[in-house]
Every structure is written in structure tokens, then in C-alpha cells.
Short mmCIF file of C-alpha atoms in Angstrom, two decimals:
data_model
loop_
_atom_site.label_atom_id
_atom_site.label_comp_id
_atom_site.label_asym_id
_atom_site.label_seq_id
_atom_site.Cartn_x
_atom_site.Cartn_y
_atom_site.Cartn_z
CA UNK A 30 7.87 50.11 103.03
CA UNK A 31 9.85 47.03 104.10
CA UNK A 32 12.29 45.16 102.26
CA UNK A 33 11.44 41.73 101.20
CA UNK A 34 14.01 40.05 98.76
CA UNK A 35 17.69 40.45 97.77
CA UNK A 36 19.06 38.61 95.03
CA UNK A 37 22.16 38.91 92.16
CA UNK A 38 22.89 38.45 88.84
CA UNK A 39 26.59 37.70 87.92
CA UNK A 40 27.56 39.12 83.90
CA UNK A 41 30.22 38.36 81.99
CA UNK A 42 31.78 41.82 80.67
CA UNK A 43 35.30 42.67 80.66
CA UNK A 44 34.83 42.12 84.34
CA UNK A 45 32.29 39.72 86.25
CA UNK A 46 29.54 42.73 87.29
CA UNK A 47 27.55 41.43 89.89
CA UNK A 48 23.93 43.54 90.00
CA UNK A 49 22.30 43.41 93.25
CA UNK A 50 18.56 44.08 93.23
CA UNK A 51 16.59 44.60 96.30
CA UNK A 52 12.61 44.32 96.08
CA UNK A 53 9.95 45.83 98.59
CA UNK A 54 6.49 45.00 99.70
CA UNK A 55 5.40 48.49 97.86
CA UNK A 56 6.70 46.69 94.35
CA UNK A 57 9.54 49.69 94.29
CA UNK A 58 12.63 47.75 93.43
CA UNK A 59 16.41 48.90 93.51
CA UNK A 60 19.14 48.16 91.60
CA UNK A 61 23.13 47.97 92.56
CA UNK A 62 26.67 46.68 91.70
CA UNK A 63 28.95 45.30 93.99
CA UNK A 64 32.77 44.89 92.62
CA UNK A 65 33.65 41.84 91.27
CA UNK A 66 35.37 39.12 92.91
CA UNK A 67 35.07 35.32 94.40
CA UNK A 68 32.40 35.10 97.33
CA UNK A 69 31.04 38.46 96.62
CA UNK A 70 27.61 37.01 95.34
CA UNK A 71 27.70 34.58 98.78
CA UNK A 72 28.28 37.31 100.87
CA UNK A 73 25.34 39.16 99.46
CA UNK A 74 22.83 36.34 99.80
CA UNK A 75 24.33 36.38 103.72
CA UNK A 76 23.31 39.33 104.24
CA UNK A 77 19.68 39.24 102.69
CA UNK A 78 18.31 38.17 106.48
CA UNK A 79 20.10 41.40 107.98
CA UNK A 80 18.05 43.18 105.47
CA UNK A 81 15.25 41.51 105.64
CA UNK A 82 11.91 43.11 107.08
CA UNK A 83 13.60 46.73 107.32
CA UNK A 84 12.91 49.99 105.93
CA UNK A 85 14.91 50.73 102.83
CA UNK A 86 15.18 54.53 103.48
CA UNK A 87 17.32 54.52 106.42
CA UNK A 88 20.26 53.82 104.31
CA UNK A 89 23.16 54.70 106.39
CA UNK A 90 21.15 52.38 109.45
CA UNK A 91 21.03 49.67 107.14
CA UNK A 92 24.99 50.41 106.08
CA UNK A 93 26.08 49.67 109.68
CA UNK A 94 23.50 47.24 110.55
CA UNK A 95 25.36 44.84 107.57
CA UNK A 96 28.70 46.14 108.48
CA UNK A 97 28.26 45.03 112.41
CA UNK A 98 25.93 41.91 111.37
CA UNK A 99 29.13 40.40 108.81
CA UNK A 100 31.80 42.12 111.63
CA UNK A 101 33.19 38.12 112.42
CA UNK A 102 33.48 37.99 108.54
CA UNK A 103 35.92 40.74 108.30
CA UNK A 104 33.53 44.20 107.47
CA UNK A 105 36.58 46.28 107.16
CA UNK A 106 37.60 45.68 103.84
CA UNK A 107 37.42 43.27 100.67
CA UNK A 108 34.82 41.10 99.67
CA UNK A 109 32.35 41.92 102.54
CA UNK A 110 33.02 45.48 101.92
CA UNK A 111 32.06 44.95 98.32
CA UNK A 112 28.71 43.15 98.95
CA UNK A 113 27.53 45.59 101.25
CA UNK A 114 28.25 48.71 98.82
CA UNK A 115 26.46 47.07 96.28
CA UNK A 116 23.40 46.80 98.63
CA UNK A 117 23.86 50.17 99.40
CA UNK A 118 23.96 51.30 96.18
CA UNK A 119 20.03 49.70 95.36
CA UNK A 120 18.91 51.20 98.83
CA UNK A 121 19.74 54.73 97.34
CA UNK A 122 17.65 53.61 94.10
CA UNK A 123 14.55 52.32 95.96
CA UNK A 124 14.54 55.75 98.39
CA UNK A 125 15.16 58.06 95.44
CA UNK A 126 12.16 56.08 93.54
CA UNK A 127 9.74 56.15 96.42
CA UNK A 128 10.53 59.80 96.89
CA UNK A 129 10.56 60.95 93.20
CA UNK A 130 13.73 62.26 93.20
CA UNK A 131 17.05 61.57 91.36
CA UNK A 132 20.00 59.73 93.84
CA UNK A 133 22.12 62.99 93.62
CA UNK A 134 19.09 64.93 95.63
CA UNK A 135 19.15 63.18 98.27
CA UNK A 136 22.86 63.05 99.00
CA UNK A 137 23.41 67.16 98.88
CA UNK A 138 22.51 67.77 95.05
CA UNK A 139 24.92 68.21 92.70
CA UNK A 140 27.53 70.87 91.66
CA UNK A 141 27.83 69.40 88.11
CA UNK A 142 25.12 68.29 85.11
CA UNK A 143 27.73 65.94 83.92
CA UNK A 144 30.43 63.82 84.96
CA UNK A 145 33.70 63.85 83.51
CA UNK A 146 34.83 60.31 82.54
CA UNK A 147 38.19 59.34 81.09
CA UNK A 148 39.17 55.61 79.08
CA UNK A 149 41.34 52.95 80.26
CA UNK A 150 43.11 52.47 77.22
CA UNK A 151 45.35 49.41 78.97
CA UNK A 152 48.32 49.03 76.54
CA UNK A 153 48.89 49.07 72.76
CA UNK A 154 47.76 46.17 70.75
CA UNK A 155 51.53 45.48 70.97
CA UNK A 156 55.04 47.07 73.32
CA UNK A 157 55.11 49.79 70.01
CA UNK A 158 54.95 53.13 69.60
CA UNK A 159 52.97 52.75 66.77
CA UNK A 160 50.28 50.28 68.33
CA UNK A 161 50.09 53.04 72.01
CA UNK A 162 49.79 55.88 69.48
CA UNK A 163 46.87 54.13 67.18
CA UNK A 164 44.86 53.02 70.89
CA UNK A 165 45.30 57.00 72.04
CA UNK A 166 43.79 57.80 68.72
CA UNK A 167 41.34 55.20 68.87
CA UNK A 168 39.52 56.54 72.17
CA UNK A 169 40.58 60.33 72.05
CA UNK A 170 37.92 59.86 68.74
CA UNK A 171 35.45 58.81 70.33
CA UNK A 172 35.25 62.05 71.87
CA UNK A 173 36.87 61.65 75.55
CA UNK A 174 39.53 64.27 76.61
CA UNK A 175 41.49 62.40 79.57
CA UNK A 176 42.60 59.07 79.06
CA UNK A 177 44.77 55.98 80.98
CA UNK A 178 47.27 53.84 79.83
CA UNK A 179 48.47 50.19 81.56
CA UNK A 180 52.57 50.69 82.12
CA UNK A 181 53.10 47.70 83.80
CA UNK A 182 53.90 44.26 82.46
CA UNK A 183 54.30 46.02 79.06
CA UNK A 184 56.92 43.28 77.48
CA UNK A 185 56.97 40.12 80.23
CA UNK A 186 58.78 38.12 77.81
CA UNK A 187 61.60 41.07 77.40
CA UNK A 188 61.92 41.93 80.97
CA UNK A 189 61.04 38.96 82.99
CA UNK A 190 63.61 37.19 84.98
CA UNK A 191 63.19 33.41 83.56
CA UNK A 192 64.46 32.30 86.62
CA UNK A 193 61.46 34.09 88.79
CA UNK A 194 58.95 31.04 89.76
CA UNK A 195 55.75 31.88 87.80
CA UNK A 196 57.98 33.90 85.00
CA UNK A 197 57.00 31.65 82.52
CA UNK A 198 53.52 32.32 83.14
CA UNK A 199 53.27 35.83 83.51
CA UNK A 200 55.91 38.54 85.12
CA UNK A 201 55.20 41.00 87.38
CA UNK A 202 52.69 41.85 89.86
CA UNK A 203 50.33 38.72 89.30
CA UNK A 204 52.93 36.08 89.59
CA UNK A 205 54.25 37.92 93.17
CA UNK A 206 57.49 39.14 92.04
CA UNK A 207 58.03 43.00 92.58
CA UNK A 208 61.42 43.64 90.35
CA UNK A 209 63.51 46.65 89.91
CA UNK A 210 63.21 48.06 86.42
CA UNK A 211 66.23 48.37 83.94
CA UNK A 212 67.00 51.46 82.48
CA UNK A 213 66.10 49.47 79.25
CA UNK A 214 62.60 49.16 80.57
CA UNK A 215 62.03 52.49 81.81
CA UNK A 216 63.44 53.34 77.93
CA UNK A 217 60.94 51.74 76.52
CA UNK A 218 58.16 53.08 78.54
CA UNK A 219 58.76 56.34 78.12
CA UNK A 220 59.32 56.14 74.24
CA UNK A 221 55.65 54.54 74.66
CA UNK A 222 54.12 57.25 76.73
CA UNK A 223 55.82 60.00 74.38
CA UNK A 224 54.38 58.49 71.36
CA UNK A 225 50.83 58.89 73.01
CA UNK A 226 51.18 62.06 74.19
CA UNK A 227 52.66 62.95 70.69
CA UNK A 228 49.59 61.67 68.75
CA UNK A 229 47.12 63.53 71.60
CA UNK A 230 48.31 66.48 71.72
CA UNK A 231 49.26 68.96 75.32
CA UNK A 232 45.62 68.88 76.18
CA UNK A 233 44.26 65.83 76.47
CA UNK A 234 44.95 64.93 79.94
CA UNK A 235 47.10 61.72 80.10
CA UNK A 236 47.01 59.43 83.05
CA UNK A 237 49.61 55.96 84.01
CA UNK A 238 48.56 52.86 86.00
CA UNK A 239 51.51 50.79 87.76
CA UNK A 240 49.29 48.42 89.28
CA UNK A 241 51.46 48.59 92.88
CA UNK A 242 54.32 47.24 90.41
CA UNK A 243 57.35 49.24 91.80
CA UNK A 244 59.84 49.73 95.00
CA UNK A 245 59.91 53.58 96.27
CA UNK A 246 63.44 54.42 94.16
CA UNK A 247 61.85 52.83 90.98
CA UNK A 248 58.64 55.12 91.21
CA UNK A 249 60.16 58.03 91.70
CA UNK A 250 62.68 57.49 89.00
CA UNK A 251 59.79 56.88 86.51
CA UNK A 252 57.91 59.81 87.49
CA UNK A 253 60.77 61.94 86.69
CA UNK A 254 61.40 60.71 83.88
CA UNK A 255 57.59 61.00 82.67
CA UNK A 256 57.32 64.11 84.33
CA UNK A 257 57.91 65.97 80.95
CA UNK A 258 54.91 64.49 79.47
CA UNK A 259 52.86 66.60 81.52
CA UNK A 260 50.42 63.79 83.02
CA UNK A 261 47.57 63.70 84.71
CA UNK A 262 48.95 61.38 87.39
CA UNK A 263 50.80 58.18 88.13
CA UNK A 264 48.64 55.47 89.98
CA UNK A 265 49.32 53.14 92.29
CA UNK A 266 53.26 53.41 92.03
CA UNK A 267 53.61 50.67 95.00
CA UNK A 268 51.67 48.05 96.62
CA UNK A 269 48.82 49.60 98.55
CA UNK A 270 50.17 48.12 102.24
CA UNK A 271 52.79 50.85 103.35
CA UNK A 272 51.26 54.52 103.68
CA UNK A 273 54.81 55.99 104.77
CA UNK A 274 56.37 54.41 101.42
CA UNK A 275 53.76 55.79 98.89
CA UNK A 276 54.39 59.43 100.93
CA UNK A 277 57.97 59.01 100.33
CA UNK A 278 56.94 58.60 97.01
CA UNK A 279 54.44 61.36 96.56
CA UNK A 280 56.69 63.77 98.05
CA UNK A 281 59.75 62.94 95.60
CA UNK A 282 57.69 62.80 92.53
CA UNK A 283 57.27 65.48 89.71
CA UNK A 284 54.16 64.01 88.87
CA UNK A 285 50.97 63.97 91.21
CA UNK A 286 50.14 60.21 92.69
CA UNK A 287 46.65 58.92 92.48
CA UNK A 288 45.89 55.77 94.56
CA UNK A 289 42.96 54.16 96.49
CA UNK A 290 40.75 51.87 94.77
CA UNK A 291 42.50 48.83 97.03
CA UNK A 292 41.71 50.52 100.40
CA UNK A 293 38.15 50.23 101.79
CA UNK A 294 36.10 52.54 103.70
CA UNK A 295 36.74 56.00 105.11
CA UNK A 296 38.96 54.46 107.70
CA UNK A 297 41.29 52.60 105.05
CA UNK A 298 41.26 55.78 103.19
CA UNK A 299 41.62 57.88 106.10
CA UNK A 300 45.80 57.58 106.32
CA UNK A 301 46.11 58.39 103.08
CA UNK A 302 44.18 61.85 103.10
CA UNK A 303 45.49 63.41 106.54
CA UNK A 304 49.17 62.25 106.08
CA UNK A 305 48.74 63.83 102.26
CA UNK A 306 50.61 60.88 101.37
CA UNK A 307 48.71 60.82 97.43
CA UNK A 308 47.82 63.78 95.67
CA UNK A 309 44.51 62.31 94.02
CA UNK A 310 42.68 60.33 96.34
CA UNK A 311 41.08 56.89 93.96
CA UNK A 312 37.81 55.05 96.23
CA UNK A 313 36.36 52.49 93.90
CA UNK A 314 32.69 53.56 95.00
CA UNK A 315 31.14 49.89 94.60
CA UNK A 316 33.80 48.75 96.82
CA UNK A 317 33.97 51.28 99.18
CA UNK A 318 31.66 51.05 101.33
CA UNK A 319 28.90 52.21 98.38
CA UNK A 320 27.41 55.79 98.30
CA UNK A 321 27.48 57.71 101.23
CA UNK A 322 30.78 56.32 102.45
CA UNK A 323 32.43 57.47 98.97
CA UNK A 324 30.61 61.15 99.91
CA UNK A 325 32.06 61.15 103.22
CA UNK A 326 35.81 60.21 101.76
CA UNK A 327 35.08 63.19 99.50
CA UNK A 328 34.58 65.11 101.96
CA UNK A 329 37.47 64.10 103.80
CA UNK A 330 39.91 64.21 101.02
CA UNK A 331 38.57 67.85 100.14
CA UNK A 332 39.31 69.50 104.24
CA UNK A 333 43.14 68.58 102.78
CA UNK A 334 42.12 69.98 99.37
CA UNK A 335 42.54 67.05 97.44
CA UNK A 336 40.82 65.81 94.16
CA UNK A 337 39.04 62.77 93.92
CA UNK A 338 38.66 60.21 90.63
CA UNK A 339 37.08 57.80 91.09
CA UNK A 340 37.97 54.03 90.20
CA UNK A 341 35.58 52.52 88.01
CA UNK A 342 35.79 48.43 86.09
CA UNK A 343 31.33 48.42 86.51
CA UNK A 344 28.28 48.06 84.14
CA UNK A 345 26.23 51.14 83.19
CA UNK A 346 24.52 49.94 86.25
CA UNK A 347 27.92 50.96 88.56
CA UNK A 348 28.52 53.65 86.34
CA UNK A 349 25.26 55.66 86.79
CA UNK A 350 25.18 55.04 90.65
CA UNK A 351 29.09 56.45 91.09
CA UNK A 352 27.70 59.34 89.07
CA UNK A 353 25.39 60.50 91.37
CA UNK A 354 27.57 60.50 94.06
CA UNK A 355 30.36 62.69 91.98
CA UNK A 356 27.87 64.75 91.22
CA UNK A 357 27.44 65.63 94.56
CA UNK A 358 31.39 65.90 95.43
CA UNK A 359 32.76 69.21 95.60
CA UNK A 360 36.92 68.04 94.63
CA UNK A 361 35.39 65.64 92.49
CA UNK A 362 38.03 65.42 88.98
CA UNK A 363 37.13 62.73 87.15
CA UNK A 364 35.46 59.05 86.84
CA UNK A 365 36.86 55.82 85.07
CA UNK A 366 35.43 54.28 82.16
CA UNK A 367 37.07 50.94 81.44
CA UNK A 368 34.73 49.35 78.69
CA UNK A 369 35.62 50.45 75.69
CA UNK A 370 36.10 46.86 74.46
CA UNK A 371 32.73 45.77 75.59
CA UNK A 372 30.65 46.41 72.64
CA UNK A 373 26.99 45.69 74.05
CA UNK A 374 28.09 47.91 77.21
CA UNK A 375 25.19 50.66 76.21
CA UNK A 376 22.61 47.99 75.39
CA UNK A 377 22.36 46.62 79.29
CA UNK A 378 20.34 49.50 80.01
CA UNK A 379 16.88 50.48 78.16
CA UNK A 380 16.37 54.36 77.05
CA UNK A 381 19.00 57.49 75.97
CA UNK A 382 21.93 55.93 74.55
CA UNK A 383 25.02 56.29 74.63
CA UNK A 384 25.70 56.93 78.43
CA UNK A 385 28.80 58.72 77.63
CA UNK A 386 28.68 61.57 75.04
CA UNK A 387 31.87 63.34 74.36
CA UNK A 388 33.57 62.08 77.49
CA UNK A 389 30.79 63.06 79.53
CA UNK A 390 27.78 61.22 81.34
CA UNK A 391 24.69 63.39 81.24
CA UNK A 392 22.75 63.02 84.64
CA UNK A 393 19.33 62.16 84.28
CA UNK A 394 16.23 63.53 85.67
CA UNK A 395 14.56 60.47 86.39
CA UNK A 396 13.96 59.07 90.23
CA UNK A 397 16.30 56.87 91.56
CA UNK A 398 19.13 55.91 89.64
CA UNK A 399 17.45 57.27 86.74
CA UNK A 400 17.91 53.64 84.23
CA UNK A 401 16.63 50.37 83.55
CA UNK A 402 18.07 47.37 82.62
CA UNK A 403 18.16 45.36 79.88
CA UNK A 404 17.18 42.08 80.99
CA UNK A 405 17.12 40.10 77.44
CA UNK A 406 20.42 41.79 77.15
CA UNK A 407 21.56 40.77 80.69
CA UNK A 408 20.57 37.26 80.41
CA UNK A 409 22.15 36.46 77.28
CA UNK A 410 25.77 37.86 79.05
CA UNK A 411 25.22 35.96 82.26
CA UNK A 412 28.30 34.20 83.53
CA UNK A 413 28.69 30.35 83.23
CA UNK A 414 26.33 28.79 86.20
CA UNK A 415 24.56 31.96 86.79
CA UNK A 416 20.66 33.19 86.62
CA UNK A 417 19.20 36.26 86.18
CA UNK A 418 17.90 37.74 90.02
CA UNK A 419 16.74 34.26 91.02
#
């Protein structure tokens, strides 16, 4: 079998999910996600000649034969790292399909039927009580048991310093500033936070993103004064650059610290696992590195004992393929689903729907990645300029 075309298809979801298919000369063709983000669809098309010609089963080969063909690009991290994993990611579909078997066979089998998947819930419809409480509600009814709430940027036009160059745009992380927060602020998120927790109950496990918002002293205030709503964990506290700063964090905070979805690779990931500077270790799997790279961080993380949940903004398409992999990872905890909003989210993909079912994806039994898309579907949510795998 040799492979003989690679081509994407840019959607317009919540996110831009660019799906990666790879076709052989045998007619067996694979399908993949890459994260989203500018260049990722030209990097993909540059590596179609790498590619090219080769035999789709030797995956991890083919994984290094990209990373050391794009290596004057930058194949460390970002958006080369992101076109290769979606690559990856259809090379797993086209060898599970040739061989009959589902992905999670061929990468160790799997120690779970189903994958634990918890909502984004982002923030309240509005910086209320009321409106966090009514979104908790919202998504703990539709049957999931852990969910995630946005505590950053909560009320920019409360908070922000007008004098900050971009404040009238948007505070916070996406306008560069990195501020301290007022006790007024951390006030107000915790009265948030409680009123969620309040309206979910102790059991449903309750997660917070800072989106690398905070210094050190700021983070570890917050977590201890969150720490007696009993959460899940508090993610990416500050900006993903400084190991030593987030471990002065971790080891100060009542809470647990998740982070990882900005570092790429087992290397990137690497000083974060042995210096046991995060408690829950976060790979974004079609970013990564793709499959087997998220297995071997996995495995890495779990020689320090150390959970894994795994960041997650894809298309079923994504969603499935990180599956299989969890499946397959021993500390695996739980997987992001950040789609809620996306109402035609089930309908890219043709057969048993919905994908998630009381907070849980069911594996399937089917070869490959076990799914197939939607194409009508697909092409009537293609981004502005794009095609559909031409």
C-alpha cells in the first residue's frame, strides 16, 4: 500500500477544524484533524511530497520522516507540530482499516469501553451568579458529570485598566497585559464559582481555566481561595514559558494544577512531568505530535504517577481519534468536550448518534477510527475560501 494524496478541508465550528485525509493506491483512505490555526492547512500541503509514495503503516517512520523533512521550519512545536499530528492521526485510520482493527488495538488496547468527557462551559451568559449557575445547569443536564468554567476576562469593562493600550478592545491575556487581580475581582470570582458549585452539587467534578492569565502570588492566592470548592483543578494559572514559576505554583496551591495543551511533543512536555511541576498533565493530542506521541507522554506522565486530560477544541473527527488513544492510557482522567454550542456537531459524522451519551463516548468496534463523515454536512460548514478535500 503506498500513499498517494493528502489534502484538507477547513470548517467553520466554534473553532476552524481542519480534517486531513490521506488516500492510498489500495482506495483505503484516512481521516485526521490537525489543531486550528493560520498556516496549518499550508504546512500540511508541504508535507504531502514527504508522504508521498510511502507506506502508511509505518506510522511512527512517517512521524519522524515529516518531523526531520519540516526541521528548518521549526518541527518542535506550533503550527508544524499541528500539521504533522493531524497526518498522523489519518495514518492510524488507514492502518487500523487495512488491518480490520479499531485504532485503540493497535496502540496497546484499551483499559476502558468509554471515555470520560467533561464540558467547557466558558462563562455565564453574563459576570452573575445567576447566569454561571443556569450554564452549570444547562450542561450538568445533558448528562455530563465533570465540567469547566472560563475565569478569566470575566468583567473586562469592570476590571480593565483604561489606560492599558488595547484595554478598550479587550483586557487581559489577548491584548498582552498580564495584571494583578484586586481583591474585588478575586470577590467576584469566587461568588461565581460558589454559585456553580452550589447549583451542581459536591459531586460533579468542577474544573477552572485561567488561560496563563496570572503572576505566581495571584495564582496561588486564587487557588486558596477556591480551594473550598473542592475542584477538579485550576488550569493554566500562568503563561506556559517558565516551568520553575508554574512549580512554585503547583507546590503552594490547595488545588491540583492542570496545564499542557500549549507545549508540544514529549520533549516540551517532558519538564513539566519529571520536575512534577503540574499535577494533571493537559497534551492537546491533535497538536501534540498526534497519537503515539500523546501515548508516549502518557506514559511518561504516569512513571511520576500523574493523570492525564486531555485538551480537546476538535470535530467528532478529533474527538474519536483522541479517544482511542485515552483508551489506551493507563492515568488517563478525563477528555474535553468544548462544543456544546455547536448544534450540528453530531451531524458531521454518519451512523450512532450522539457521540457522547451521559458524559461518556462509547468506543466503537469498527476498523480504523471507527466513523464517517458527513460530507453534505461538511461542505455546507466549510470556512470562507475553502473546498471540501480538493
Amino acid at each position: 500500500m503506498k500513499i498517494t494524496g493528502v489534502s484538507t478541508a477547513a470548517l467553520r465550528g466554534n473553532f476552524e477544524w481542519i480534517l486531513v485525509r490521506v488516500a492510498t493506491d489500495e482506495g483505503v483512505i484516512g481521516l485526521g484533524e490537525c489543531y486550528w490555526g493560520a498556516g496549518v492547512e499550508t504546512v500540511v500541503r508541504r508535507l504531502a511530497p514527504v508522504v508521498m509514495g510511502e507506506d502508511p503503516h509505518n506510522v511512527d517512520w512517517l512521524y519522524q520522516k515529516m518531523v526531520r523533512g519540516m526541521s528548518g521550519a521549526g518541527s518542535t512545536g506550533g503550527t508544524v507540530v499541528a500539521a504533522i499530528s493531524g497526518i498522523e492521526l489519518a495514518l492510524w485510520d488507514i492502518k487500523g482499516q487495512a488491518l480490520g482493527t479499531p485504532i485503540y488495538n493497535l496502540l496497546g488496547g484499551r483499559y476502558r469501553e468509554g471515555i470520560r468527557v467533561y464540558a467547557d462551559c466558558g462563562h455565564g451568559r453574563e459576570a452573575t451568579p445567576a447566569a454561571w449557575a443556569e450554564r452549570a445547569r444547562n450542561a450538568v443536564d445533558l448528562g455530563f458529570t465533570a465540567i469547566k468554567f472560563d475565569i478569566d476576562n470575566i468583567a473586562p469593562e469592570r476590571f480593565a485598566d483604561p489606560h492599558h493600550v488595547g484595554a478598550g478592545r479587550r483586557a487581559g491575556w489577548l491584548s498582552g497585559q498580564q495584571r494583578p487581580l484586586s481583591n474585588a475581582e478575586i470577590d467576584l470570582i469566587v461568588s461565581l464559582v460558589g454559585a456553580v458549585r452550589e447549583v451542581i452539587g459536591p459531586h460533579i467534578d468542577l474544573a477552572l481555566d485561567c488561560h496563563w492569565n496570572y503572576n505566581t502570588r495571584d495564582a496561588i492566592q486564587l487557588a486558596r481561595e477556591l480551594a473550598p470548592l473542592r475542584l477538579m483543578w485550576l488550569e493554566d494559572p500562568t503563561p506556559p514559558d517558565n516551568v520553575e514559576a508554574l512549580k512554585r505554583v503547583t507546590d503552594a496551591s490547595p488545588v491540583p494544577i492542570c496545564t499542557g495543551e500549549n507545549h508540544y511533543t514529549r520533549h516540551g512536555l517532558r519538564p513539566l512531568i519529571t520536575t512534577q511541576a503540574v499535577d494533571v498533565v493537559q497534551p492537546d493530542i491533535p497538536k501534540v505530535g498526534g497519537l503515539l506521541e500523546a501515548k508516549k507522554i502518557a506514559d511518561l506522565a504516569d512513571i511520576y504517577y500523574l493523570p492525564v486530560a486531555a485538551h480537546n477544541v476538535c470535530s467528532p473527527v478529533g474527538t474519536l481519534a483522541a479517544c482511542h488513544v485515552c483508551a489506551g492510557m493507563r492515568n488517563f482522567a478525563v477528555l474535553e468536550f468544548h462544543a456544546q454550542d455547536v448544534d450540528w456537531w453530531d451531524d458531521l459524522v454518519l451512523g450512532d448518534r450522539p457521540l457522547i451519551r451521559d458524559g461518556y463516548v462509547t468506543l466503537p468496534d469498527a476498523p480504523g477510527l471507527g466513523l464517517t463523515l458527513n460530507e453534505d454536512v461538511a461542505r455546507a460548514h466549510l470556512a470562507d475560501g475553502a473546498t471540501l478535500f480538493e
